[in-house]
Amino acid sequence: MEKEKKTFYITTPIYYPSGNPHIGHCYTTVACDSIARYKRMQGYDVMFLTGTDEHGQKIEQKAKEKGVTPKQYVDEIVAIFKNLWSYMNISYDRYIRTTDVYHEEAVQKIFKELYDRGYIYKGEYTGKYCTPCESFWTETQLVDGKCPDCGRDVVDAREEAYFFRLSQFADRLEKLLLNTDYLRPKTRAQELVNNFIRPGLEDLCVSRTSFKWGVPVSFDPKHVIYVWVDALSNYITALGYDNERYSDFEKYWPADVHMVAKDIMRFHAIIWPAILMALDLPLPKHLAVHGWITFNGKKMSKSLGNIVDPLVLGERYGADAIRYHILREMALGADSSFSNEIMINRINSDLANDLGNLVSRTVAMVLKYFDGTLPAEREAADPDDEFIGMISGLRATVDDLMDQTQLSNALTEIFKVVSRANKYIDETAPWVLAKDESKKARLATVLYNLLESIRVTASLLTPFMPTAMPKALEQIGASTGDTAYDRLNRFGVLPAQVTVHKGEILFQRIDMEKEIAALNEMIAQQQKAAQKDAQPADAAPVEKKPAQISIDDFDKVELRVAKILACEPVKRARKLLKITLNDGEGERTIVSGIAQHYTPEQLIGHKIIVIANLAPAMLCGVESSGMLIAGDTPDGGVKVIFADDLPEGARLH
């Protein structure tokens, strides 16, 4: 009789579809997908859940602005989420929407059960409410009078409401956070205890009457159930708890891993365990909390116009390259700064140079020296033992890191072996061995060892890059049996007379300068669009007034007259001109985005005003030391301020 598989249940948060998904959503889902794929490879019966949290006042307002029903609004956004997950090869087993009828009915039963058990009571709420976060706050929890999660304004709220007796669970929650490994990383546990539990955990408002887009309280329909009770319950309703749609609750619960970003950690580390305690249900085994992907130090935000669209990046570089980059860059619990330069360097160095080059070089040498099929004869040498030991021990190291949800570290360990394999090529110099007929057995050994390193590393990388890695394994002649999990801690699995196959380049190198120019242009357009969207359609343009500065601030700015000696377009940048100047003290170069308004001939010989003490900056490969002064014209153009009647080097005051 076949042994029953061990189960593994992993969840993303259910995403709030108030706007299109961005690379922050992508990180959580790709991380969970990689863990789910790895566990399947290990032989687990995996349940991987994701979905969307579709109720609440913010959705109701967004739909009203667009002139559609809330359901029509979320249907459109959900389709975009699902399309992205398909493109990114997300292998979820179940997708839950909080507008699913079975979920809504189950949430009503859960609310009623908590009420019947005495954990929910009716009262009146008076306090602060953040509409974007759907969160209630006390005065002491606000930061500078604003929402501590998103920094936006809060409003006074006063209404009849139901409350959950969260305060009763303070002691149990403190022990859960401090005395167990429920929360990962553990360093965040003390922060939660100090900020929310020890100051006095207050009962939680769990219903609203000021809007209608939510699950009605079954015994008091003018109330809708607070979004966090509604949303958090998805993790059990999706398995069939209190509904007949599914029947997997006993099989998969408790969850092995809930993965969330740090901004919703509090709800999953305090509110969700308390609800489960009140229901007498087992608690999830682990809550893995990751940081934010930031852009220039700021959290990604549509209003700031700094959202990075993973579909756009994927179309340019491939979904696997994006999956790898975001997982490699973010250590569990820490923020990860996104920049185009970091991304392109990572793709070029790790994927194109190290991994892609290892596969293509090894396959090419087997084809060149042995017509694609290795001979059976072997000859070992000293460099082999350490290399083979690294390959054989890699799986155990990766297993441990995956169990701790440390995906970045797992990838680092795999790429240590990739790097070692490239070094092994340099040490053994197959091209030298190939010149000596008596060294054929040694050459075959070297190439076989390299093929084995690719078999193990590419197999362990398949959960992270599920499209490219099977292609690599096909090129080295590895069968499905050769890449089975139980063979990844063994060396010498490939047939001695393995046959390789030339294939396509796995990862193309990216032209850094060209791509940076193209991506910067895209970001500029995105920010412009975001600013336009943020302004009401019937509103007149509002000119943003700059902050006031002191005379001391003004004294720091050095304005100087400079003569234009030469001018030319910057290669691969439509808007930029490279301008060479004499500022009275010598020559300098500045880069200015006025190519659409002036030709070089219109500028050469004129004198202009420049900010002479601006810190140098690299723009599309050209160092710019200063900035020229120009003004906007009513027709949307730009006019350079000429100062032809002043000598070069003259200071302006």
GROMACS .gro file of C-alpha atoms in nm, residues 272-511:
model
  240
  272TRP     CA    1  -0.574   3.611   1.348
  273PRO     CA    2  -0.428   3.390   1.626
  274ALA     CA    3  -0.678   3.540   1.873
  275ILE     CA    4  -0.971   3.455   1.644
  276LEU     CA    5  -0.843   3.098   1.610
  277MET     CA    6  -0.798   3.073   1.988
  278ALA     CA    7  -1.158   3.188   2.034
  279LEU     CA    8  -1.274   2.920   1.789
  280ASP     CA    9  -1.060   2.654   1.962
  281LEU     CA   10  -0.875   2.586   1.637
  282PRO     CA   11  -0.505   2.497   1.600
  283LEU     CA   12  -0.275   2.788   1.522
  284PRO     CA   13  -0.068   2.811   1.202
  285LYS     CA   14   0.285   2.679   1.243
  286HIS     CA   15   0.467   2.982   1.106
  287LEU     CA   16   0.407   3.341   1.000
  288ALA     CA   17   0.685   3.453   0.763
  289VAL     CA   18   0.710   3.833   0.743
  290HIS     CA   19   0.905   3.999   0.465
  291GLY     CA   20   0.989   4.363   0.408
  292TRP     CA   21   0.892   4.597   0.129
  293ILE     CA   22   1.046   4.636  -0.211
  294THR     CA   23   1.131   5.005  -0.203
  295PHE     CA   24   1.202   5.240  -0.491
  296ASN     CA   25   1.456   5.510  -0.411
  297GLY     CA   26   1.395   5.440  -0.043
  298LYS     CA   27   1.015   5.479  -0.064
  299LYS     CA   28   0.749   5.212  -0.050
  300MET     CA   29   0.594   5.155  -0.391
  301SER     CA   30   0.279   5.358  -0.435
  302LYS     CA   31   0.051   5.449  -0.724
  303SER     CA   32   0.013   5.800  -0.587
  304LEU     CA   33   0.391   5.847  -0.594
  305GLY     CA   34   0.413   5.709  -0.946
  306ASN     CA   35   0.688   5.463  -0.851
  307ILE     CA   36   0.512   5.131  -0.907
  308VAL     CA   37   0.724   4.882  -1.100
  309ASP     CA   38   0.506   4.674  -1.331
  310PRO     CA   39   0.630   4.312  -1.328
  311LEU     CA   40   0.456   4.239  -1.659
  312VAL     CA   41   0.658   4.510  -1.830
  313LEU     CA   42   0.983   4.380  -1.680
  314GLY     CA   43   0.893   4.021  -1.760
  315GLU     CA   44   0.825   4.104  -2.124
  316ARG     CA   45   1.171   4.264  -2.150
  317TYR     CA   46   1.379   4.009  -1.960
  318GLY     CA   47   1.166   3.697  -1.906
  319ALA     CA   48   0.956   3.590  -1.609
  320ASP     CA   49   1.228   3.363  -1.467
  321ALA     CA   50   1.484   3.644  -1.457
  322ILE     CA   51   1.240   3.865  -1.264
  323ARG     CA   52   1.149   3.579  -1.028
  324TYR     CA   53   1.516   3.518  -0.956
  325HIS     CA   54   1.606   3.883  -0.908
  326ILE     CA   55   1.337   3.969  -0.655
  327LEU     CA   56   1.392   3.651  -0.454
  328ARG     CA   57   1.771   3.685  -0.446
  329GLU     CA   58   1.762   4.051  -0.341
  330MET     CA   59   1.528   4.029  -0.041
  331ALA     CA   60   1.643   3.869   0.284
  332LEU     CA   61   1.356   3.755   0.508
  333GLY     CA   62   1.237   4.041   0.726
  334ALA     CA   63   1.438   4.315   0.555
  335ASP     CA   64   1.341   4.571   0.293
  336SER     CA   65   1.486   4.537  -0.056
  337SER     CA   66   1.569   4.842  -0.264
  338PHE     CA   67   1.465   4.805  -0.626
  339SER     CA   68   1.666   4.978  -0.893
  340ASN     CA   69   1.704   4.913  -1.262
  341GLU     CA   70   2.084   4.901  -1.225
  342ILE     CA   71   2.072   4.635  -0.951
  343MET     CA   72   1.826   4.425  -1.152
  344ILE     CA   73   2.025   4.437  -1.476
  345ASN     CA   74   2.356   4.371  -1.300
  346ARG     CA   75   2.203   4.071  -1.123
  347ILE     CA   76   2.064   3.926  -1.444
  348ASN     CA   77   2.390   3.980  -1.630
  349SER     CA   78   2.625   3.855  -1.358
  350ASP     CA   79   2.435   3.562  -1.205
  351LEU     CA   80   2.214   3.437  -1.485
  352ALA     CA   81   2.389   3.527  -1.810
  353ASN     CA   82   2.755   3.511  -1.702
  354ASP     CA   83   2.765   3.253  -1.422
  355LEU     CA   84   2.481   3.008  -1.479
  356GLY     CA   85   2.406   3.054  -1.849
  357ASN     CA   86   2.773   3.057  -1.940
  358LEU     CA   87   2.841   2.744  -1.732
  359VAL     CA   88   2.574   2.550  -1.920
  360SER     CA   89   2.668   2.675  -2.267
  361ARG     CA   90   3.046   2.629  -2.216
  362THR     CA   91   3.009   2.279  -2.075
  363VAL     CA   92   2.772   2.158  -2.345
  364ALA     CA   93   2.986   2.320  -2.616
  365MET     CA   94   3.301   2.142  -2.488
  366VAL     CA   95   3.130   1.801  -2.481
  367LEU     CA   96   3.010   1.861  -2.838
  368LYS     CA   97   3.351   1.984  -2.954
  369TYR     CA   98   3.575   1.727  -2.789
  370PHE     CA   99   3.350   1.416  -2.789
  371ASP     CA  100   3.085   1.484  -3.056
  372GLY     CA  101   2.823   1.524  -2.782
  373THR     CA  102   2.862   1.189  -2.601
  374LEU     CA  103   3.115   1.129  -2.324
  375PRO     CA  104   3.323   0.810  -2.325
  376ALA     CA  105   3.301   0.576  -2.024
  377GLU     CA  106   3.668   0.601  -1.925
  378ARG     CA  107   3.749   0.821  -1.623
  379GLU     CA  108   4.056   0.962  -1.451
  380ALA     CA  109   4.017   1.143  -1.116
  381ALA     CA  110   4.246   1.414  -0.979
  382ASP     CA  111   4.287   1.628  -0.666
  383PRO     CA  112   4.055   1.920  -0.758
  384ASP     CA  113   3.762   1.679  -0.795
  385ASP     CA  114   3.701   1.582  -0.431
  386GLU     CA  115   3.619   1.927  -0.293
  387PHE     CA  116   3.400   2.006  -0.595
  388ILE     CA  117   3.210   1.678  -0.568
  389GLY     CA  118   3.165   1.732  -0.194
  390MET     CA  119   3.005   2.073  -0.255
  391ILE     CA  120   2.768   1.925  -0.511
  392SER     CA  121   2.666   1.631  -0.290
  393GLY     CA  122   2.609   1.847   0.019
  394LEU     CA  123   2.412   2.123  -0.150
  395ARG     CA  124   2.064   1.971  -0.121
  396ALA     CA  125   2.078   1.940   0.258
  397THR     CA  126   2.182   2.304   0.293
  398VAL     CA  127   1.904   2.424   0.062
  399ASP     CA  128   1.647   2.204   0.239
  400ASP     CA  129   1.726   2.366   0.572
  401LEU     CA  130   1.708   2.720   0.435
  402MET     CA  131   1.380   2.653   0.254
  403ASP     CA  132   1.231   2.516   0.578
  404GLN     CA  133   1.324   2.848   0.739
  405THR     CA  134   1.173   3.043   0.444
  406GLN     CA  135   1.517   3.196   0.376
  407LEU     CA  136   1.492   3.193   0.000
  408SER     CA  137   1.761   3.452  -0.066
  409ASN     CA  138   2.013   3.249   0.134
  410ALA     CA  139   1.909   2.928  -0.043
  411LEU     CA  140   1.978   3.091  -0.380
  412THR     CA  141   2.311   3.221  -0.252
  413GLU     CA  142   2.418   2.868  -0.157
  414ILE     CA  143   2.318   2.727  -0.496
  415PHE     CA  144   2.513   2.996  -0.677
  416LYS     CA  145   2.820   2.924  -0.466
  417VAL     CA  146   2.829   2.587  -0.641
  418VAL     CA  147   2.768   2.751  -0.979
  419SER     CA  148   3.058   2.986  -0.910
  420ARG     CA  149   3.275   2.695  -0.795
  421ALA     CA  150   3.195   2.508  -1.117
  422ASN     CA  151   3.318   2.801  -1.325
  423LYS     CA  152   3.634   2.814  -1.114
  424TYR     CA  153   3.675   2.437  -1.165
  425ILE     CA  154   3.681   2.497  -1.541
  426ASP     CA  155   3.967   2.744  -1.498
  427GLU     CA  156   4.154   2.506  -1.265
  428THR     CA  157   4.127   2.203  -1.492
  429ALA     CA  158   4.161   2.387  -1.828
  430PRO     CA  159   3.972   2.138  -2.048
  431TRP     CA  160   4.100   2.311  -2.363
  432VAL     CA  161   4.456   2.216  -2.261
  433LEU     CA  162   4.359   1.857  -2.179
  434ALA     CA  163   4.192   1.826  -2.520
  435LYS     CA  164   4.527   1.879  -2.694
  436ASP     CA  165   4.676   1.564  -2.536
  437GLU     CA  166   4.525   1.235  -2.657
  438SER     CA  167   4.646   1.061  -2.340
  439LYS     CA  168   4.431   1.297  -2.131
  440LYS     CA  169   4.097   1.203  -2.289
  441ALA     CA  170   3.984   1.012  -1.980
  442ARG     CA  171   4.075   1.307  -1.758
  443LEU     CA  172   3.895   1.546  -1.992
  444ALA     CA  173   3.584   1.325  -1.985
  445THR     CA  174   3.596   1.325  -1.603
  446VAL     CA  175   3.615   1.703  -1.585
  447LEU     CA  176   3.324   1.748  -1.822
  448TYR     CA  177   3.116   1.481  -1.646
  449ASN     CA  178   3.174   1.653  -1.311
  450LEU     CA  179   3.057   1.981  -1.463
  451LEU     CA  180   2.745   1.818  -1.606
  452GLU     CA  181   2.667   1.673  -1.263
  453SER     CA  182   2.705   2.017  -1.103
  454ILE     CA  183   2.453   2.153  -1.355
  455ARG     CA  184   2.216   1.861  -1.291
  456VAL     CA  185   2.203   1.932  -0.919
  457THR     CA  186   2.203   2.314  -0.929
  458ALA     CA  187   1.951   2.342  -1.214
  459SER     CA  188   1.721   2.089  -1.043
  460LEU     CA  189   1.732   2.282  -0.715
  461LEU     CA  190   1.674   2.607  -0.906
  462THR     CA  191   1.371   2.472  -1.094
  463PRO     CA  192   1.121   2.580  -0.821
  464PHE     CA  193   1.259   2.934  -0.852
  465MET     CA  194   1.292   2.942  -1.234
  466PRO     CA  195   1.047   2.681  -1.365
  467THR     CA  196   1.075   2.774  -1.733
  468ALA     CA  197   1.449   2.808  -1.794
  469MET     CA  198   1.586   2.529  -1.574
  470PRO     CA  199   1.413   2.238  -1.753
  471LYS     CA  200   1.575   2.369  -2.073
  472ALA     CA  201   1.917   2.361  -1.905
  473LEU     CA  202   1.857   2.005  -1.785
  474GLU     CA  203   1.751   1.900  -2.133
  475GLN     CA  204   2.074   2.039  -2.278
  476ILE     CA  205   2.291   1.828  -2.043
  477GLY     CA  206   2.098   1.511  -2.127
  478ALA     CA  207   1.935   1.468  -1.784
  479SER     CA  208   1.623   1.251  -1.772
  480THR     CA  209   1.329   1.300  -1.535
  481GLY     CA  210   1.467   1.025  -1.315
  482ASP     CA  211   1.808   1.191  -1.301
  483THR     CA  212   1.654   1.508  -1.155
  484ALA     CA  213   1.433   1.338  -0.894
  485TYR     CA  214   1.466   1.488  -0.546
  486ASP     CA  215   1.604   1.169  -0.389
  487ARG     CA  216   1.895   1.180  -0.635
  488LEU     CA  217   1.997   1.541  -0.575
  489ASN     CA  218   2.220   1.455  -0.276
  490ARG     CA  219   2.411   1.197  -0.478
  491PHE     CA  220   2.695   1.238  -0.725
  492GLY     CA  221   2.732   1.028  -1.038
  493VAL     CA  222   2.368   0.997  -1.136
  494LEU     CA  223   2.397   1.091  -1.505
  495PRO     CA  224   2.488   0.797  -1.731
  496ALA     CA  225   2.863   0.765  -1.781
  497GLN     CA  226   2.812   0.797  -2.157
  498VAL     CA  227   2.569   1.087  -2.130
  499THR     CA  228   2.474   1.272  -2.450
  500VAL     CA  229   2.428   1.649  -2.449
  501HIS     CA  230   2.221   1.864  -2.684
  502LYS     CA  231   2.295   2.215  -2.801
  503GLY     CA  232   2.015   2.451  -2.701
  504GLU     CA  233   1.916   2.814  -2.695
  505ILE     CA  234   2.092   3.070  -2.477
  506LEU     CA  235   1.918   3.056  -2.139
  507PHE     CA  236   1.964   3.422  -2.043
  508GLN     CA  237   2.063   3.701  -2.281
  509ARG     CA  238   2.303   3.970  -2.162
  510ILE     CA  239   2.140   4.311  -2.133
  511ASP     CA  240   2.291   4.634  -2.264
   0.00000   0.00000   0.00000
